[in-house]
Coordinates of C-alpha atoms in Angstrom, one line a residue:
M20 CA 131.6 140.6 214.1
A21 CA 131.0 143.6 211.6
E22 CA 133.6 144.3 209.1
A23 CA 136.6 146.0 210.5
Y24 CA 137.7 149.1 208.4
P25 CA 141.3 148.5 207.0
I26 CA 144.0 151.1 207.5
E27 CA 147.5 151.3 206.1
P28 CA 150.4 150.5 208.3
S29 CA 151.9 153.5 209.8
N30 CA 154.5 154.9 212.3
P31 CA 153.4 154.7 215.9
F32 CA 154.5 158.2 216.6
D33 CA 152.5 159.5 213.6
D34 CA 149.4 157.6 214.8
T35 CA 149.8 159.4 218.3
M36 CA 150.4 162.8 216.6
T37 CA 147.5 162.3 214.4
A38 CA 145.1 161.5 217.4
A39 CA 146.2 164.5 219.3
L40 CA 145.6 166.9 216.4
T41 CA 142.2 165.6 215.5
C42 CA 138.8 165.7 217.1
G43 CA 137.9 162.3 218.8
V44 CA 134.2 162.8 217.7
C45 CA 134.3 164.2 214.1
H46 CA 138.1 163.1 213.3
C47 CA 138.5 166.6 211.6
D48 CA 141.8 168.4 212.0
F49 CA 141.9 171.2 214.6
D50 CA 142.4 174.8 213.4
S51 CA 142.4 178.2 214.6
G52 CA 138.9 178.8 213.3
H53 CA 135.6 176.9 213.6
R54 CA 137.3 173.8 214.7
R55 CA 139.5 175.3 217.6
P56 CA 140.4 172.7 220.2
I57 CA 138.2 173.3 223.4
I58 CA 139.3 171.5 226.5
L59 CA 136.9 170.2 229.2
P60 CA 138.6 171.4 232.4
R61 CA 137.2 168.9 234.7
C62 CA 138.5 165.7 232.8
G63 CA 140.9 167.4 230.5
H64 CA 139.7 165.8 227.2
T65 CA 139.8 168.0 224.1
F66 CA 137.2 168.3 221.3
C67 CA 136.7 170.9 218.5
R68 CA 134.3 173.7 218.8
I69 CA 131.8 172.6 216.6
C70 CA 131.3 169.2 218.3
V71 CA 131.2 170.7 221.7
K72 CA 128.5 173.1 220.4
E73 CA 126.6 170.0 219.0
L74 CA 127.0 168.3 222.6
A75 CA 125.4 171.4 224.2
T76 CA 122.2 171.3 221.9
I77 CA 121.1 168.2 223.4
G78 CA 121.3 169.3 227.0
D79 CA 124.1 169.5 229.4
I80 CA 127.6 169.1 227.9
M81 CA 128.9 165.5 228.5
C82 CA 132.4 164.5 227.6
P83 CA 132.2 161.8 224.8
S84 CA 135.2 160.0 226.2
C85 CA 134.6 159.7 230.0
R86 CA 130.9 160.8 230.4
A87 CA 132.0 163.7 232.8
K88 CA 129.1 166.2 233.0
Y89 CA 129.3 170.0 232.6
P90 CA 125.9 171.3 233.6
N91 CA 125.0 175.0 233.0
T92 CA 128.2 175.5 230.9
E93 CA 128.3 177.8 227.9
V94 CA 130.7 176.5 225.1
D95 CA 132.0 180.1 224.9
D96 CA 133.2 179.9 228.5
L97 CA 135.4 176.8 228.0
P98 CA 139.1 177.3 227.4
I99 CA 140.9 176.8 224.3
N100 CA 143.8 174.3 224.2
F101 CA 146.5 176.6 222.9
N102 CA 149.0 173.9 222.9
I103 CA 147.1 171.6 220.7
Q104 CA 146.1 174.5 218.5
C105 CA 149.7 175.7 217.9
L106 CA 150.8 172.1 216.9
A107 CA 147.9 171.8 214.5
A108 CA 149.0 175.1 212.8
S109 CA 152.7 174.1 212.6
P110 CA 154.2 173.0 209.1
A111 CA 155.5 169.8 210.8
S112 CA 152.1 168.5 211.7
L113 CA 150.7 168.9 208.2
N114 CA 152.1 165.7 206.9
N115 CA 150.9 163.7 209.9
T116 CA 147.3 165.0 209.7
S117 CA 147.1 164.7 206.0
A118 CA 146.8 161.0 206.0
A119 CA 144.1 161.2 208.7
A120 CA 142.1 163.7 206.6
K121 CA 142.6 161.3 203.7
Q122 CA 141.2 158.3 205.8
V123 CA 138.1 160.4 206.9
E124 CA 137.0 160.7 203.2
E125 CA 137.3 156.9 202.4
E126 CA 134.0 155.4 201.6
G127 CA 132.6 153.3 204.4
T128 CA 134.2 155.0 207.2
K129 CA 131.5 157.4 208.0
C130 CA 128.3 156.9 210.0
T131 CA 125.5 157.0 207.5
E132 CA 123.2 158.8 210.0
H133 CA 125.5 161.4 211.3
S134 CA 128.2 161.7 208.6
L135 CA 130.7 161.4 211.3
R136 CA 133.8 159.2 211.5
L137 CA 133.1 155.7 213.0
S138 CA 135.6 155.8 215.6
F139 CA 134.1 153.6 218.3
W140 CA 133.2 150.0 218.6
C141 CA 130.3 148.8 220.8
S142 CA 131.3 145.1 221.9
S143 CA 127.8 144.8 223.5
C144 CA 126.1 145.4 220.1
E145 CA 129.0 144.5 217.7
V146 CA 128.7 147.6 215.7
A147 CA 130.8 150.4 214.8
A148 CA 129.7 153.8 216.2
C149 CA 130.4 157.7 215.8
G150 CA 130.5 160.0 218.7
E151 CA 126.8 160.9 218.3
C152 CA 125.8 157.3 218.2
L153 CA 127.3 156.8 221.7
F154 CA 125.0 159.2 223.1
E155 CA 121.8 158.0 221.4
E156 CA 122.2 154.3 221.1
H157 CA 125.2 153.1 223.1
P158 CA 125.1 154.5 226.7
K159 CA 128.5 153.5 228.5
S160 CA 127.2 152.7 231.6
S161 CA 125.4 149.6 230.0
H162 CA 127.4 149.2 226.8
Q163 CA 131.3 148.0 226.6
I164 CA 132.7 150.9 224.4
C165 CA 136.2 151.0 222.9
R166 CA 138.0 152.9 219.9
I167 CA 137.6 151.1 216.8
Q168 CA 141.4 151.3 216.3
E169 CA 141.9 148.8 219.2
V170 CA 139.4 146.4 217.6
I171 CA 141.3 146.7 214.2
H172 CA 144.4 145.7 216.0
Q173 CA 142.9 142.8 217.9
V174 CA 141.2 141.5 214.8
K175 CA 144.5 141.8 213.0
E176 CA 146.4 139.8 215.6
K177 CA 143.6 137.0 215.7
A178 CA 143.8 136.9 211.9
E179 CA 147.4 136.5 211.7
I180 CA 147.1 133.8 214.3
L181 CA 144.3 132.1 212.5
S182 CA 146.2 132.4 209.2
T183 CA 149.1 130.7 210.7
E184 CA 147.2 127.9 211.9
N185 CA 145.2 127.5 208.6
S186 CA 148.5 127.4 206.6
T187 CA 149.9 124.6 209.0
E188 CA 146.7 122.8 208.8
V189 CA 146.4 123.1 205.0
V190 CA 150.1 121.9 204.5
K191 CA 149.4 118.8 206.8
R192 CA 146.2 117.8 204.9
L193 CA 147.9 118.5 201.5
A194 CA 150.8 116.1 202.6
E195 CA 148.2 113.5 203.7
A196 CA 146.4 113.9 200.4
V197 CA 149.7 113.6 198.3
V198 CA 150.6 110.4 200.2
R199 CA 147.3 108.9 199.3
S200 CA 147.6 110.1 195.8
L201 CA 151.0 108.6 195.3
L202 CA 149.9 105.4 196.6
D203 CA 147.0 105.5 194.4
I204 CA 149.5 106.2 191.3
S205 CA 151.9 103.5 192.6
D206 CA 148.8 101.1 192.3
L207 CA 147.9 102.4 189.0
Q208 CA 151.5 101.8 187.6
E209 CA 151.7 98.4 189.1
A210 CA 148.4 97.3 187.8
A211 CA 149.3 98.4 184.4
Y212 CA 152.5 96.5 184.6
L213 CA 150.9 93.4 186.0
Q214 CA 148.5 93.5 183.0
H215 CA 151.3 93.5 180.7
E216 CA 153.0 90.7 182.5
T217 CA 149.9 88.7 182.6
A218 CA 149.5 88.8 179.0
R219 CA 153.1 87.9 178.4
L220 CA 152.6 85.0 180.8
N221 CA 149.6 83.7 178.9
R222 CA 151.6 83.6 175.7
N223 CA 154.4 81.7 177.5
A224 CA 152.1 79.2 178.8
Y225 CA 150.6 78.6 175.6
A226 CA 154.0 78.0 174.1
A227 CA 155.4 75.9 176.9
K228 CA 156.3 72.3 175.9
D229 CA 158.4 70.9 178.7
L230 CA 158.4 70.6 182.5
A231 CA 161.0 73.4 183.0
S232 CA 159.1 76.0 180.9
I233 CA 155.8 75.1 182.6
T234 CA 157.5 75.4 186.1
S235 CA 158.9 78.6 185.3
V236 CA 155.4 79.9 184.1
F237 CA 153.8 78.6 187.3
E238 CA 156.2 80.4 189.5
K239 CA 155.9 83.7 187.6
A240 CA 152.0 83.2 188.0
K241 CA 152.4 82.8 191.8
E242 CA 154.5 85.9 191.9
I243 CA 151.9 87.9 190.0
R244 CA 149.1 86.6 192.1
E245 CA 151.0 87.9 195.2
R246 CA 151.7 91.2 193.7
V247 CA 147.9 91.6 192.7
S248 CA 146.9 90.9 196.4
N249 CA 149.1 93.9 197.3
L250 CA 147.2 96.4 195.1
N251 CA 144.6 98.9 196.7
Y252 CA 146.7 100.1 199.6
A253 CA 143.9 102.5 200.6
E254 CA 141.6 99.5 201.2
K255 CA 144.0 97.6 203.5
E256 CA 143.6 97.3 207.2
E257 CA 145.6 99.7 209.3
S258 CA 147.7 96.9 210.6
Q259 CA 148.7 95.7 207.1
K260 CA 149.9 99.1 205.9
P261 CA 153.3 99.3 207.4
R262 CA 154.1 95.9 205.6
M263 CA 152.5 97.3 202.3
L264 CA 154.8 100.3 202.5
S265 CA 157.7 98.0 202.3
V266 CA 156.2 96.3 199.4
I267 CA 155.4 99.7 197.6
A268 CA 159.0 100.8 198.1
T269 CA 160.0 97.9 195.8
R270 CA 157.9 99.0 192.8
P271 CA 159.0 101.4 190.2
A272 CA 159.3 105.1 191.0
I273 CA 156.6 107.5 190.5
M274 CA 157.7 110.6 188.6
A275 CA 157.3 114.3 189.5
L276 CA 157.2 116.8 186.6
S277 CA 158.9 120.4 187.0
D278 CA 157.8 123.4 185.1
N279 CA 160.7 123.1 182.7
G280 CA 159.8 119.5 181.8
C281 CA 162.3 117.8 183.7
L282 CA 161.4 114.7 185.7
A283 CA 162.2 113.8 189.6
K284 CA 162.1 110.2 190.9
V285 CA 159.5 109.9 193.8
L286 CA 159.8 107.0 196.1
V287 CA 157.3 106.2 198.8
E288 CA 159.6 104.9 201.6
K289 CA 159.3 103.7 205.3
T290 CA 160.2 107.4 206.4
G291 CA 158.2 109.3 204.0
I292 CA 158.2 110.4 200.4
H293 CA 161.7 110.9 198.9
V294 CA 161.7 113.3 196.0
H295 CA 165.1 112.9 194.0
A296 CA 166.9 115.5 192.1
L297 CA 165.6 116.4 188.7
Q298 CA 166.8 114.6 185.4
S299 CA 166.1 115.1 181.7
A300 CA 162.8 113.9 180.7
S301 CA 164.0 110.9 179.0
T302 CA 162.5 108.3 181.6
A303 CA 159.2 106.7 180.3
Y304 CA 156.2 107.4 182.6
S305 CA 152.5 106.9 182.4
V306 CA 151.4 109.1 185.2
A307 CA 153.3 112.1 187.0
I308 CA 152.6 114.5 189.8
K309 CA 153.7 118.3 189.6
L310 CA 156.8 118.8 191.5
G311 CA 155.4 122.1 193.0
I312 CA 152.7 120.1 194.8
L313 CA 155.2 118.1 196.5
T314 CA 157.6 120.9 197.5
S315 CA 154.7 122.8 198.8
C316 CA 154.4 120.0 201.6
L317 CA 157.7 120.6 202.9
N318 CA 158.0 121.8 206.4
K319 CA 158.8 125.7 206.0
D320 CA 160.7 126.1 209.1
A321 CA 162.7 122.8 209.2
P322 CA 162.6 121.3 205.7
V323 CA 164.7 117.9 205.5
T324 CA 166.9 117.0 202.6
F325 CA 168.9 113.8 202.1
L326 CA 172.3 112.9 200.3
D327 CA 173.2 109.3 199.1
I328 CA 176.8 108.9 199.7
K329 CA 179.0 106.3 197.6
A330 CA 182.7 105.6 197.1
G331 CA 182.9 104.6 193.6
E332 CA 180.1 102.0 193.1
R333 CA 180.2 101.1 196.8
K334 CA 177.2 102.4 198.6
L335 CA 178.1 104.0 202.0
G336 CA 174.6 105.0 203.1
R337 CA 172.3 108.0 203.3
I338 CA 172.3 111.2 205.4
Y339 CA 169.4 113.4 206.4
I340 CA 169.9 117.1 207.1
T341 CA 167.2 119.3 208.7
L342 CA 167.6 122.9 207.5
D343 CA 166.8 126.3 209.1
G344 CA 164.1 127.3 206.5
K345 CA 164.3 131.0 207.2
M346 CA 168.0 131.3 206.0
R347 CA 168.7 131.8 202.3
R348 CA 171.5 129.4 202.4
A349 CA 168.9 126.7 203.4
Q350 CA 166.9 127.7 200.3
Q351 CA 169.7 127.4 198.1
F352 CA 170.7 124.0 199.4
I353 CA 167.2 122.8 198.8
A354 CA 167.5 124.0 195.2
L355 CA 170.7 122.3 194.8
C356 CA 169.5 119.0 196.2
L357 CA 166.6 119.2 193.7
G358 CA 168.2 120.9 190.8
T359 CA 165.3 123.3 190.5
L360 CA 167.7 126.3 189.7
G361 CA 169.7 124.3 187.0
P362 CA 172.8 122.6 188.8
S363 CA 172.5 119.9 191.6
Y364 CA 174.6 118.2 194.0
K365 CA 174.0 114.8 192.5
G366 CA 177.2 113.3 191.2
T367 CA 179.5 116.0 193.0
K368 CA 182.6 114.9 194.8
F369 CA 183.8 115.7 198.4
D370 CA 187.0 117.5 197.8
G371 CA 188.6 117.2 201.1
V372 CA 188.6 116.9 205.0
S373 CA 189.9 119.8 207.4
E374 CA 191.3 119.4 211.0
K375 CA 191.7 115.5 210.2
D376 CA 191.2 113.7 213.6
L377 CA 191.1 117.1 215.6
P378 CA 188.3 118.9 217.3
G379 CA 186.3 120.6 214.6
E380 CA 187.1 118.2 211.9
Y381 CA 184.8 118.8 208.9
I382 CA 184.2 117.2 205.4
R383 CA 183.7 119.8 202.4
G384 CA 181.6 119.3 199.3
G385 CA 179.3 121.0 197.0
D386 CA 181.4 122.0 194.0
Y387 CA 178.7 121.2 191.3
Q388 CA 181.1 122.8 188.6
G389 CA 183.7 120.0 189.3
R390 CA 186.5 122.2 189.9
G391 CA 187.9 120.3 193.0
G392 CA 186.7 122.7 195.6
L393 CA 187.5 125.9 193.6
G394 CA 183.9 126.1 192.0
G395 CA 180.4 126.0 193.5
E396 CA 179.4 129.4 192.6
A397 CA 176.4 130.8 194.6
L398 CA 172.9 130.5 193.0
M399 CA 171.6 133.2 195.2
D400 CA 172.6 136.7 196.5
N401 CA 172.9 138.0 200.0
L402 CA 173.8 134.7 201.6
E403 CA 174.1 134.8 205.3
W404 CA 177.8 135.1 206.8
G405 CA 179.4 135.9 210.2
G406 CA 177.8 138.1 212.9
S407 CA 174.9 136.9 214.5
W408 CA 175.0 133.8 212.2
S409 CA 178.2 132.5 213.7
K410 CA 178.0 129.6 216.2
P411 CA 180.4 127.1 217.8
K412 CA 181.4 124.1 216.0
K413 CA 179.2 121.2 216.5
A414 CA 179.2 117.7 215.5
G415 CA 176.7 117.2 212.5
Q416 CA 176.5 121.0 211.8
V417 CA 176.1 122.0 208.0
C418 CA 177.5 125.3 207.2
G419 CA 178.4 127.5 204.3
V420 CA 181.7 128.2 202.8
G421 CA 183.0 131.4 201.2
G422 CA 183.5 134.2 203.5
E423 CA 184.1 137.5 201.7
L424 CA 184.3 135.4 198.5
E425 CA 180.8 133.9 199.0
R426 CA 179.6 134.5 195.5
K427 CA 182.4 132.4 194.2
F428 CA 182.1 129.6 196.6
G429 CA 178.6 130.2 197.9
S430 CA 177.3 126.8 197.0
L431 CA 180.0 124.8 198.9
F432 CA 179.3 123.4 202.2
A433 CA 180.9 121.7 205.2
V434 CA 179.7 119.1 207.5
C435 CA 181.4 119.2 211.1
L436 CA 182.3 115.8 212.5
R437 CA 183.7 116.7 215.7
D438 CA 182.8 119.3 218.4
D439 CA 185.0 122.4 218.9
P440 CA 183.4 124.8 221.3
K441 CA 186.4 127.1 221.0
D442 CA 186.1 127.6 217.4
T443 CA 183.1 128.9 215.3
F444 CA 181.3 128.3 211.9
R445 CA 180.3 131.6 210.2
S446 CA 177.2 130.5 208.7
P447 CA 175.6 127.1 209.8
F448 CA 172.2 126.7 208.3
G449 CA 171.4 123.0 209.1
Q450 CA 172.1 119.8 211.1
V451 CA 172.6 116.2 210.4
T452 CA 169.9 114.4 212.0
K453 CA 170.8 111.0 210.7
G454 CA 173.7 109.2 209.0
L455 CA 176.6 111.3 210.4
D456 CA 178.5 108.0 210.7
V457 CA 178.3 107.6 207.0
L458 CA 180.3 110.7 206.5
E459 CA 182.8 109.4 209.1
V460 CA 183.3 106.3 207.1
A461 CA 183.6 108.5 204.0
T462 CA 186.6 110.4 205.5
R463 CA 188.3 107.2 206.0
H464 CA 187.9 105.8 202.6
K465 CA 190.9 105.3 200.3
P466 CA 191.2 106.8 197.8
F467 CA 189.1 109.7 199.1
N468 CA 188.8 111.3 195.7
V469 CA 186.0 108.7 194.7
V470 CA 183.6 109.6 197.5
H471 CA 180.8 111.5 196.0
I472 CA 177.0 112.3 196.2
S473 CA 175.3 109.6 194.1
D474 CA 171.9 111.1 194.6
C475 CA 170.0 113.7 196.7
G476 CA 166.7 115.3 197.2
V477 CA 164.1 116.2 199.9
L478 CA 162.1 114.3 202.4
I479 CA 158.4 114.8 203.0
P480 CA 157.9 112.8 206.3
F481 CA 154.9 110.8 206.9
Q482 CA 152.5 112.8 209.2
S483 CA 150.7 109.6 210.4
E484 CA 152.7 107.7 212.9
E485 CA 151.1 104.4 212.0
L486 CA 152.9 104.7 208.5
Q487 CA 156.3 105.1 210.1
L488 CA 158.3 101.8 210.9

């Protein structure tokens, strides 16, 4: 299809008014002089006097819009559309028509042959046309003609759909490429480690003098041999890959590097890629991937985060939370799970349980400032609260805390443990999709003040089903 001419977004009323006050052939403004609006009485369409005269010079006048014929008709005998003329002359119309006048002068919007506005589109020939072109090259009886504005809107809609589809496909492909890259990096780190261990093993074998030391060297050699056979994940048979993911999960973490130089641990686990909260760059690493590449693979509509829960040193388990990606509270929650804005939920304690053993019971957390639930200042402004955001309490719901003091407590969150359809949360922004039982155990732990988030981050699920266990 030929290039569609861009237009600035405008008010629909202004578009309608502009169309009514300009000639449909030359797209010049009507006035009370040479371009007086002349109405064709049989069909009711209106064009400027100059264009109607042009039509008369090539024979009987024919309406450019509907092809109605006016044989043996003089231009001076045709009536003036005084309603349109009055509107065109009124001050209120000046602002509406000035934009159209400017568009007419834009380069590339005029017919090179007739110097008239390219106002029509011939679908049969797939070219733009002016009013004169319709008569000479695109007879309506055999060509499909429509206004170019209609084509622009159609192309815009198709472009938006295609752009969305492309974006979804690109993210999917990127995620798949990232998985392959991480697995290759894991192989690279593992190979470097095994090379170091093999050299050390050779020295130990040379120095061994008794049966115990020789046996130890032999067992270590078998272990290294097994780990060497697990290298080159990409070359394994599809049936072997799920088992290999379990093996890779036992290897040292890959590191992701943020723009400020901090590092995030990246683990390839059974359910997908787990990107953990950022930490200072004190950990030794040989290869790192940019954190931004990983976060761009997150599902924009429903990103998934995770929280690892401990009571003291005792591991209670992990919970996964799917967020409403369109909400600012969800974006802030991701930032606090990763620490990309500075603070993170890592190491923060749960400060209490409300409505204990009653409908609507919920557990509170998120005070990264360590003030026992009196901290947790918001990292973002304009967080959602109340109104249309309110929803009945439902088990697994994750909601914001703060109300009118949302800035002071904007990073605090609550997780509902029991349904209560008679009460509401003012700003739910996510749902626990796995591990709600972990929080139920946490609420019963004594002492409760040792229950905390030991680690947190985001999950990039595997796209390929065969990689999931």
